[in-house]
Amino acid sequence: MTANVNRTRRWVLIGGGVVIAAGFAIREYRLIPPDYTGGQITVAEAHNQATKGEILLIDIRTPREWAATGIGEGAYPVDMRREDFEQVLDQLSDGDRNTKIALICARGVRSARMSNRLTEAGFTNIIDVPEGMLGSVAGPGWVRTGLPVGAYKEDT
């Protein structure tokens, strides 16, 4: 009987430790310190500025995600996993690393990380869209806000 109680107590302590460690990991993952200079904008602002040509809006999600939700009107789909990601941005911005470039992903985590990375790479005006396409604590997101999307057509 005592052995069963000790075993149960051990599993409860281990489980509690795992929950605490997971909580810290999630907290660190979600609380990415912004080191980029352009700040943050809402999805409505991103749409408005992108369609007016005031910013270069880049959807950094994957082709599977683009196919599932579409691509926001005015956005360029560029998978952030591409080895030539920075070179593609250079092409889209005509080599001007001072161009206002806004990044959007699904929920704002990847765009925040990529904003930091691009700032370190010498881009001076990176803007994060933390709501993302699907919404986050920053807001409802592009899709739920009802902003226009276009279908993703895979290059053949």
mmCIF file of N, CA and C in Angstrom, residues 47-156:
data_model
loop_
_atom_site.group_PDB
_atom_site.id
_atom_site.type_symbol
_atom_site.label_atom_id
_atom_site.label_comp_id
_atom_site.label_asym_id
_atom_site.label_seq_id
_atom_site.Cartn_x
_atom_site.Cartn_y
_atom_site.Cartn_z
ATOM 1 N N HIS A 47 -3.906 45.721 -44.483
ATOM 2 C CA HIS A 47 -4.658 45.629 -45.735
ATOM 3 C C HIS A 47 -4.726 46.985 -46.424
ATOM 4 N N ASN A 48 -5.096 48.005 -45.674
ATOM 5 C CA ASN A 48 -5.230 49.351 -46.223
ATOM 6 C C ASN A 48 -3.911 49.840 -46.824
ATOM 7 N N GLN A 49 -2.822 49.707 -46.079
ATOM 8 C CA GLN A 49 -1.530 50.192 -46.552
ATOM 9 C C GLN A 49 -0.991 49.359 -47.716
ATOM 10 N N ALA A 50 -1.233 48.044 -47.680
ATOM 11 C CA ALA A 50 -0.743 47.183 -48.765
ATOM 12 C C ALA A 50 -1.470 47.479 -50.073
ATOM 13 N N THR A 51 -2.776 47.667 -50.010
ATOM 14 C CA THR A 51 -3.531 47.923 -51.241
ATOM 15 C C THR A 51 -3.241 49.316 -51.803
ATOM 16 N N LYS A 52 -2.777 50.235 -50.951
ATOM 17 C CA LYS A 52 -2.390 51.571 -51.417
ATOM 18 C C LYS A 52 -0.932 51.615 -51.866
ATOM 19 N N GLY A 53 -0.203 50.525 -51.659
ATOM 20 C CA GLY A 53 1.200 50.485 -52.035
ATOM 21 C C GLY A 53 2.128 51.161 -51.038
ATOM 22 N N GLU A 54 1.633 51.403 -49.832
ATOM 23 C CA GLU A 54 2.441 52.080 -48.815
ATOM 24 C C GLU A 54 3.391 51.126 -48.095
ATOM 25 N N ILE A 55 3.050 49.840 -48.066
ATOM 26 C CA ILE A 55 3.918 48.823 -47.468
ATOM 27 C C ILE A 55 3.962 47.617 -48.398
ATOM 28 N N LEU A 56 4.973 46.812 -48.200
ATOM 29 C CA LEU A 56 5.094 45.531 -48.875
ATOM 30 C C LEU A 56 4.649 44.495 -47.846
ATOM 31 N N LEU A 57 3.482 43.888 -48.054
ATOM 32 C CA LEU A 57 2.929 42.916 -47.106
ATOM 33 C C LEU A 57 3.318 41.515 -47.558
ATOM 34 N N ILE A 58 4.022 40.793 -46.699
ATOM 35 C CA ILE A 58 4.516 39.463 -47.023
ATOM 36 C C ILE A 58 3.843 38.436 -46.120
ATOM 37 N N ASP A 59 3.152 37.478 -46.731
ATOM 38 C CA ASP A 59 2.539 36.362 -46.004
ATOM 39 C C ASP A 59 3.588 35.253 -45.949
ATOM 40 N N ILE A 60 4.142 35.014 -44.760
ATOM 41 C CA ILE A 60 5.279 34.105 -44.609
ATOM 42 C C ILE A 60 4.868 32.672 -44.278
ATOM 43 N N ARG A 61 3.580 32.361 -44.386
ATOM 44 C CA ARG A 61 3.114 31.011 -44.062
ATOM 45 C C ARG A 61 3.520 30.005 -45.146
ATOM 46 N N THR A 62 3.058 28.804 -44.994
ATOM 47 C CA THR A 62 3.386 27.730 -45.937
ATOM 48 C C THR A 62 2.326 27.614 -47.025
ATOM 49 N N PRO A 63 2.666 26.995 -48.152
ATOM 50 C CA PRO A 63 1.665 26.797 -49.211
ATOM 51 C C PRO A 63 0.414 26.067 -48.716
ATOM 52 N N ARG A 64 0.563 25.123 -47.817
ATOM 53 C CA ARG A 64 -0.603 24.422 -47.276
ATOM 54 C C ARG A 64 -1.523 25.397 -46.534
ATOM 55 N N GLU A 65 -0.938 26.328 -45.796
ATOM 56 C CA GLU A 65 -1.738 27.322 -45.080
ATOM 57 C C GLU A 65 -2.398 28.297 -46.050
ATOM 58 N N TRP A 66 -1.686 28.691 -47.079
ATOM 59 C CA TRP A 66 -2.284 29.585 -48.071
ATOM 60 C C TRP A 66 -3.476 28.922 -48.743
ATOM 61 N N ALA A 67 -3.337 27.635 -49.061
ATOM 62 C CA ALA A 67 -4.430 26.898 -49.705
ATOM 63 C C ALA A 67 -5.639 26.792 -48.784
ATOM 64 N N ALA A 68 -5.407 26.685 -47.483
ATOM 65 C CA ALA A 68 -6.506 26.510 -46.524
ATOM 66 C C ALA A 68 -7.314 27.789 -46.319
ATOM 67 N N THR A 69 -6.654 28.953 -46.261
ATOM 68 C CA THR A 69 -7.368 30.186 -45.933
ATOM 69 C C THR A 69 -7.366 31.220 -47.045
ATOM 70 N N GLY A 70 -6.526 31.032 -48.040
ATOM 71 C CA GLY A 70 -6.326 32.059 -49.047
ATOM 72 C C GLY A 70 -5.230 33.015 -48.601
ATOM 73 N N ILE A 71 -4.916 33.955 -49.461
ATOM 74 C CA ILE A 71 -3.879 34.944 -49.195
ATOM 75 C C ILE A 71 -4.554 36.301 -49.120
ATOM 76 N N GLY A 72 -4.210 37.062 -48.099
ATOM 77 C CA GLY A 72 -4.807 38.380 -47.938
ATOM 78 C C GLY A 72 -4.574 39.272 -49.141
ATOM 79 N N GLU A 73 -5.612 39.999 -49.514
ATOM 80 C CA GLU A 73 -5.508 40.925 -50.644
ATOM 81 C C GLU A 73 -4.361 41.896 -50.413
ATOM 82 N N GLY A 74 -3.490 42.021 -51.398
ATOM 83 C CA GLY A 74 -2.359 42.929 -51.304
ATOM 84 C C GLY A 74 -1.090 42.282 -50.772
ATOM 85 N N ALA A 75 -1.187 41.022 -50.330
ATOM 86 C CA ALA A 75 -0.024 40.342 -49.758
ATOM 87 C C ALA A 75 0.683 39.486 -50.802
ATOM 88 N N TYR A 76 1.982 39.332 -50.615
ATOM 89 C CA TYR A 76 2.797 38.447 -51.441
ATOM 90 C C TYR A 76 3.080 37.186 -50.638
ATOM 91 N N PRO A 77 2.747 36.007 -51.162
ATOM 92 C CA PRO A 77 3.062 34.777 -50.440
ATOM 93 C C PRO A 77 4.527 34.380 -50.650
ATOM 94 N N VAL A 78 5.303 34.402 -49.564
ATOM 95 C CA VAL A 78 6.708 33.996 -49.622
ATOM 96 C C VAL A 78 6.966 33.124 -48.397
ATOM 97 N N ASP A 79 7.076 31.839 -48.623
ATOM 98 C CA ASP A 79 7.296 30.881 -47.529
ATOM 99 C C ASP A 79 8.587 31.223 -46.793
ATOM 100 N N MET A 80 8.488 31.467 -45.495
ATOM 101 C CA MET A 80 9.657 31.869 -44.711
ATOM 102 C C MET A 80 10.730 30.786 -44.641
ATOM 103 N N ARG A 81 10.392 29.552 -45.008
ATOM 104 C CA ARG A 81 11.359 28.455 -44.952
ATOM 105 C C ARG A 81 12.262 28.421 -46.177
ATOM 106 N N ARG A 82 11.987 29.243 -47.155
ATOM 107 C CA ARG A 82 12.821 29.280 -48.361
ATOM 108 C C ARG A 82 14.243 29.690 -47.998
ATOM 109 N N GLU A 83 15.198 29.034 -48.585
ATOM 110 C CA GLU A 83 16.600 29.388 -48.340
ATOM 111 C C GLU A 83 16.918 30.784 -48.874
ATOM 112 N N ASP A 84 16.214 31.187 -49.929
ATOM 113 C CA ASP A 84 16.467 32.493 -50.542
ATOM 114 C C ASP A 84 15.453 33.549 -50.096
ATOM 115 N N PHE A 85 14.895 33.393 -48.903
ATOM 116 C CA PHE A 85 13.852 34.303 -48.415
ATOM 117 C C PHE A 85 14.307 35.763 -48.463
ATOM 118 N N GLU A 86 15.487 36.055 -47.938
ATOM 119 C CA GLU A 86 15.972 37.437 -47.925
ATOM 120 C C GLU A 86 16.188 37.969 -49.339
ATOM 121 N N GLN A 87 16.673 37.115 -50.227
ATOM 122 C CA GLN A 87 16.894 37.545 -51.605
ATOM 123 C C GLN A 87 15.566 37.868 -52.291
ATOM 124 N N VAL A 88 14.528 37.088 -52.001
ATOM 125 C CA VAL A 88 13.206 37.364 -52.568
ATOM 126 C C VAL A 88 12.702 38.714 -52.063
ATOM 127 N N LEU A 89 12.898 38.994 -50.782
ATOM 128 C CA LEU A 89 12.488 40.305 -50.254
ATOM 129 C C LEU A 89 13.276 41.425 -50.917
ATOM 130 N N ASP A 90 14.559 41.195 -51.141
ATOM 131 C CA ASP A 90 15.360 42.202 -51.850
ATOM 132 C C ASP A 90 14.795 42.461 -53.249
ATOM 133 N N GLN A 91 14.376 41.397 -53.937
ATOM 134 C CA GLN A 91 13.799 41.561 -55.276
ATOM 135 C C GLN A 91 12.485 42.324 -55.214
ATOM 136 N N LEU A 92 11.621 41.958 -54.269
ATOM 137 C CA LEU A 92 10.310 42.610 -54.160
ATOM 138 C C LEU A 92 10.440 44.085 -53.770
ATOM 139 N N SER A 93 11.493 44.418 -53.022
ATOM 140 C CA SER A 93 11.694 45.799 -52.579
ATOM 141 C C SER A 93 12.700 46.548 -53.457
ATOM 142 N N ASP A 94 13.021 45.981 -54.607
ATOM 143 C CA ASP A 94 13.993 46.584 -55.537
ATOM 144 C C ASP A 94 15.332 46.870 -54.856
ATOM 145 N N GLY A 95 15.712 45.997 -53.930
ATOM 146 C CA GLY A 95 17.003 46.128 -53.261
ATOM 147 C C GLY A 95 17.066 47.192 -52.181
ATOM 148 N N ASP A 96 15.938 47.837 -51.897
ATOM 149 C CA ASP A 96 15.907 48.902 -50.890
ATOM 150 C C ASP A 96 15.543 48.305 -49.534
ATOM 151 N N ARG A 97 16.521 48.138 -48.690
ATOM 152 C CA ARG A 97 16.274 47.545 -47.364
ATOM 153 C C ARG A 97 15.635 48.523 -46.386
ATOM 154 N N ASN A 98 15.331 49.739 -46.846
ATOM 155 C CA ASN A 98 14.588 50.705 -46.032
ATOM 156 C C ASN A 98 13.090 50.670 -46.343
ATOM 157 N N THR A 99 12.687 49.859 -47.318
ATOM 158 C CA THR A 99 11.278 49.732 -47.685
ATOM 159 C C THR A 99 10.483 49.237 -46.489
ATOM 160 N N LYS A 100 9.268 49.779 -46.326
ATOM 161 C CA LYS A 100 8.385 49.291 -45.265
ATOM 162 C C LYS A 100 7.891 47.903 -45.652
ATOM 163 N N ILE A 101 8.272 46.901 -44.859
ATOM 164 C CA ILE A 101 7.874 45.521 -45.120
ATOM 165 C C ILE A 101 7.119 45.007 -43.904
ATOM 166 N N ALA A 102 5.865 44.621 -44.110
ATOM 167 C CA ALA A 102 5.053 44.057 -43.034
ATOM 168 C C ALA A 102 4.967 42.550 -43.221
ATOM 169 N N LEU A 103 5.108 41.817 -42.126
ATOM 170 C CA LEU A 103 5.048 40.362 -42.160
ATOM 171 C C LEU A 103 3.808 39.864 -41.436
ATOM 172 N N ILE A 104 3.146 38.888 -42.057
ATOM 173 C CA ILE A 104 1.968 38.271 -41.446
ATOM 174 C C ILE A 104 2.113 36.759 -41.536
ATOM 175 N N CYS A 105 1.694 36.074 -40.473
ATOM 176 C CA CYS A 105 1.684 34.603 -40.473
ATOM 177 C C CYS A 105 0.297 34.173 -39.975
ATOM 178 N N ALA A 106 0.189 33.020 -39.378
ATOM 179 C CA ALA A 106 -1.116 32.543 -38.930
ATOM 180 C C ALA A 106 -1.583 33.259 -37.662
ATOM 181 N N ARG A 107 -0.717 33.324 -36.646
ATOM 182 C CA ARG A 107 -1.121 33.881 -35.353
ATOM 183 C C ARG A 107 -0.125 34.862 -34.746
ATOM 184 N N GLY A 108 0.865 35.294 -35.502
ATOM 185 C CA GLY A 108 1.769 36.332 -35.038
ATOM 186 C C GLY A 108 3.078 35.872 -34.422
ATOM 187 N N VAL A 109 3.255 34.588 -34.197
ATOM 188 C CA VAL A 109 4.490 34.119 -33.573
ATOM 189 C C VAL A 109 5.639 34.110 -34.584
ATOM 190 N N ARG A 110 5.407 33.482 -35.720
ATOM 191 C CA ARG A 110 6.463 33.410 -36.743
ATOM 192 C C ARG A 110 6.808 34.790 -37.298
ATOM 193 N N SER A 111 5.805 35.646 -37.457
ATOM 194 C CA SER A 111 6.095 36.982 -37.998
ATOM 195 C C SER A 111 6.947 37.789 -37.029
ATOM 196 N N ALA A 112 6.731 37.632 -35.731
ATOM 197 C CA ALA A 112 7.561 38.340 -34.751
ATOM 198 C C ALA A 112 9.000 37.836 -34.807
ATOM 199 N N ARG A 113 9.171 36.530 -34.877
ATOM 200 C CA ARG A 113 10.525 35.960 -34.963
ATOM 201 C C ARG A 113 11.219 36.391 -36.255
ATOM 202 N N MET A 114 10.500 36.335 -37.362
ATOM 203 C CA MET A 114 11.092 36.708 -38.647
ATOM 204 C C MET A 114 11.369 38.213 -38.696
ATOM 205 N N SER A 115 10.548 39.025 -38.059
ATOM 206 C CA SER A 115 10.802 40.468 -38.000
ATOM 207 C C SER A 115 12.135 40.735 -37.320
ATOM 208 N N ASN A 116 12.379 40.049 -36.216
ATOM 209 C CA ASN A 116 13.666 40.191 -35.526
ATOM 210 C C ASN A 116 14.819 39.748 -36.426
ATOM 211 N N ARG A 117 14.660 38.608 -37.087
ATOM 212 C CA ARG A 117 15.725 38.076 -37.942
ATOM 213 C C ARG A 117 16.047 39.011 -39.101
ATOM 214 N N LEU A 118 15.021 39.554 -39.731
ATOM 215 C CA LEU A 118 15.254 40.450 -40.864
ATOM 216 C C LEU A 118 15.897 41.765 -40.421
ATOM 217 N N THR A 119 15.544 42.240 -39.244
ATOM 218 C CA THR A 119 16.184 43.442 -38.714
ATOM 219 C C THR A 119 17.670 43.184 -38.500
ATOM 220 N N GLU A 120 17.993 42.010 -37.958
ATOM 221 C CA GLU A 120 19.402 41.641 -37.776
ATOM 222 C C GLU A 120 20.122 41.531 -39.124
ATOM 223 N N ALA A 121 19.387 41.182 -40.173
ATOM 224 C CA ALA A 121 19.977 41.016 -41.506
ATOM 225 C C ALA A 121 20.130 42.342 -42.257
ATOM 226 N N GLY A 122 19.694 43.443 -41.641
ATOM 227 C CA GLY A 122 19.906 44.742 -42.258
ATOM 228 C C GLY A 122 18.679 45.423 -42.830
ATOM 229 N N PHE A 123 17.504 44.805 -42.726
ATOM 230 C CA PHE A 123 16.274 45.476 -43.145
ATOM 231 C C PHE A 123 15.906 46.461 -42.036
ATOM 232 N N THR A 124 15.632 47.709 -42.398
ATOM 233 C CA THR A 124 15.493 48.752 -41.376
ATOM 234 C C THR A 124 14.063 49.165 -41.062
ATOM 235 N N ASN A 125 13.084 48.634 -41.784
ATOM 236 C CA ASN A 125 11.708 49.088 -41.568
ATOM 237 C C ASN A 125 10.744 47.898 -41.593
ATOM 238 N N ILE A 126 10.974 46.946 -40.712
ATOM 239 C CA ILE A 126 10.150 45.742 -40.640
ATOM 240 C C ILE A 126 8.995 45.970 -39.671
ATOM 241 N N ILE A 127 7.801 45.602 -40.119
ATOM 242 C CA ILE A 127 6.574 45.792 -39.339
ATOM 243 C C ILE A 127 5.944 44.420 -39.111
ATOM 244 N N ASP A 128 5.486 44.170 -37.895
ATOM 245 C CA ASP A 128 4.827 42.911 -37.558
ATOM 246 C C ASP A 128 3.314 43.108 -37.561
ATOM 247 N N VAL A 129 2.596 42.094 -38.051
ATOM 248 C CA VAL A 129 1.132 42.080 -37.993
ATOM 249 C C VAL A 129 0.770 40.959 -37.007
ATOM 250 N N PRO A 130 0.737 41.264 -35.697
ATOM 251 C CA PRO A 130 0.644 40.215 -34.675
ATOM 252 C C PRO A 130 -0.683 39.456 -34.629
ATOM 253 N N GLU A 131 -1.750 40.003 -35.184
ATOM 254 C CA GLU A 131 -3.019 39.265 -35.212
ATOM 255 C C GLU A 131 -2.927 38.037 -36.107
ATOM 256 N N GLY A 132 -2.158 38.168 -37.168
ATOM 257 C CA GLY A 132 -2.047 37.083 -38.124
ATOM 258 C C GLY A 132 -3.319 36.881 -38.924
ATOM 259 N N MET A 133 -3.310 35.838 -39.710
ATOM 260 C CA MET A 133 -4.476 35.509 -40.527
ATOM 261 C C MET A 133 -5.609 34.920 -39.704
ATOM 262 N N LEU A 134 -5.271 34.180 -38.653
ATOM 263 C CA LEU A 134 -6.286 33.438 -37.896
ATOM 264 C C LEU A 134 -6.638 34.055 -36.554
ATOM 265 N N GLY A 135 -5.962 35.109 -36.162
ATOM 266 C CA GLY A 135 -6.240 35.760 -34.895
ATOM 267 C C GLY A 135 -5.318 35.289 -33.784
ATOM 268 N N SER A 136 -5.172 36.149 -32.786
ATOM 269 C CA SER A 136 -4.326 35.871 -31.629
ATOM 270 C C SER A 136 -4.801 36.767 -30.498
ATOM 271 N N VAL A 137 -4.022 36.846 -29.437
ATOM 272 C CA VAL A 137 -4.385 37.749 -28.352
ATOM 273 C C VAL A 137 -4.360 39.207 -28.812
ATOM 274 N N ALA A 138 -3.678 39.486 -29.924
ATOM 275 C CA ALA A 138 -3.597 40.844 -30.462
ATOM 276 C C ALA A 138 -4.875 41.269 -31.179
ATOM 277 N N GLY A 139 -5.710 40.305 -31.583
ATOM 278 C CA GLY A 139 -6.931 40.661 -32.295
ATOM 279 C C GLY A 139 -7.503 39.483 -33.053
ATOM 280 N N PRO A 140 -8.633 39.702 -33.722
ATOM 281 C CA PRO A 140 -9.348 38.594 -34.370
ATOM 282 C C PRO A 140 -8.675 38.021 -35.613
ATOM 283 N N GLY A 141 -7.763 38.747 -36.211
ATOM 284 C CA GLY A 141 -7.089 38.234 -37.406
ATOM 285 C C GLY A 141 -7.795 38.618 -38.689
ATOM 286 N N TRP A 142 -7.086 38.398 -39.774
ATOM 287 C CA TRP A 142 -7.539 38.787 -41.110
ATOM 288 C C TRP A 142 -8.853 38.101 -41.482
ATOM 289 N N VAL A 143 -8.898 36.791 -41.321
ATOM 290 C CA VAL A 143 -10.053 36.017 -41.780
ATOM 291 C C VAL A 143 -11.314 36.403 -41.005
ATOM 292 N N ARG A 144 -11.238 36.411 -39.667
ATOM 293 C CA ARG A 144 -12.428 36.724 -38.861
ATOM 294 C C ARG A 144 -12.833 38.194 -38.968
ATOM 295 N N THR A 145 -11.896 39.053 -39.331
ATOM 296 C CA THR A 145 -12.238 40.456 -39.539
ATOM 297 C C THR A 145 -13.024 40.623 -40.839
ATOM 298 N N GLY A 146 -12.906 39.646 -41.714
ATOM 299 C CA GLY A 146 -13.647 39.693 -42.976
ATOM 300 C C GLY A 146 -12.928 40.440 -44.082
ATOM 301 N N LEU A 147 -11.623 40.591 -43.942
ATOM 302 C CA LEU A 147 -10.861 41.254 -45.004
ATOM 303 C C LEU A 147 -10.762 40.333 -46.216
ATOM 304 N N PRO A 148 -10.662 40.893 -47.406
ATOM 305 C CA PRO A 148 -10.667 40.070 -48.618
ATOM 306 C C PRO A 148 -9.425 39.183 -48.749
ATOM 307 N N VAL A 149 -9.670 37.978 -49.242
ATOM 308 C CA VAL A 149 -8.586 37.031 -49.522
ATOM 309 C C VAL A 149 -8.722 36.539 -50.954
ATOM 310 N N GLY A 150 -7.582 36.186 -51.510
ATOM 311 C CA GLY A 150 -7.571 35.578 -52.834
ATOM 312 C C GLY A 150 -7.148 34.133 -52.721
ATOM 313 N N ALA A 151 -7.550 33.329 -53.679
ATOM 314 C CA ALA A 151 -7.190 31.914 -53.667
ATOM 315 C C ALA A 151 -5.716 31.766 -53.972
ATOM 316 N N TYR A 152 -5.099 30.789 -53.354
ATOM 317 C CA TYR A 152 -3.709 30.459 -53.631
ATOM 318 C C TYR A 152 -3.661 29.499 -54.786
ATOM 319 N N LYS A 153 -2.889 29.866 -55.801
ATOM 320 C CA LYS A 153 -2.720 28.997 -56.962
ATOM 321 C C LYS A 153 -1.264 28.559 -56.982
ATOM 322 N N GLU A 154 -1.066 27.288 -56.778
ATOM 323 C CA GLU A 154 0.288 26.751 -56.744
ATOM 324 C C GLU A 154 0.923 26.883 -58.119
ATOM 325 N N ASP A 155 2.199 27.313 -58.107
ATOM 326 C CA ASP A 155 2.930 27.427 -59.385
ATOM 327 C C ASP A 155 3.110 26.047 -59.983
ATOM 328 N N THR A 156 2.875 25.937 -61.256
ATOM 329 C CA THR A 156 3.041 24.642 -61.912
ATOM 330 C C THR A 156 4.200 24.663 -62.865
#
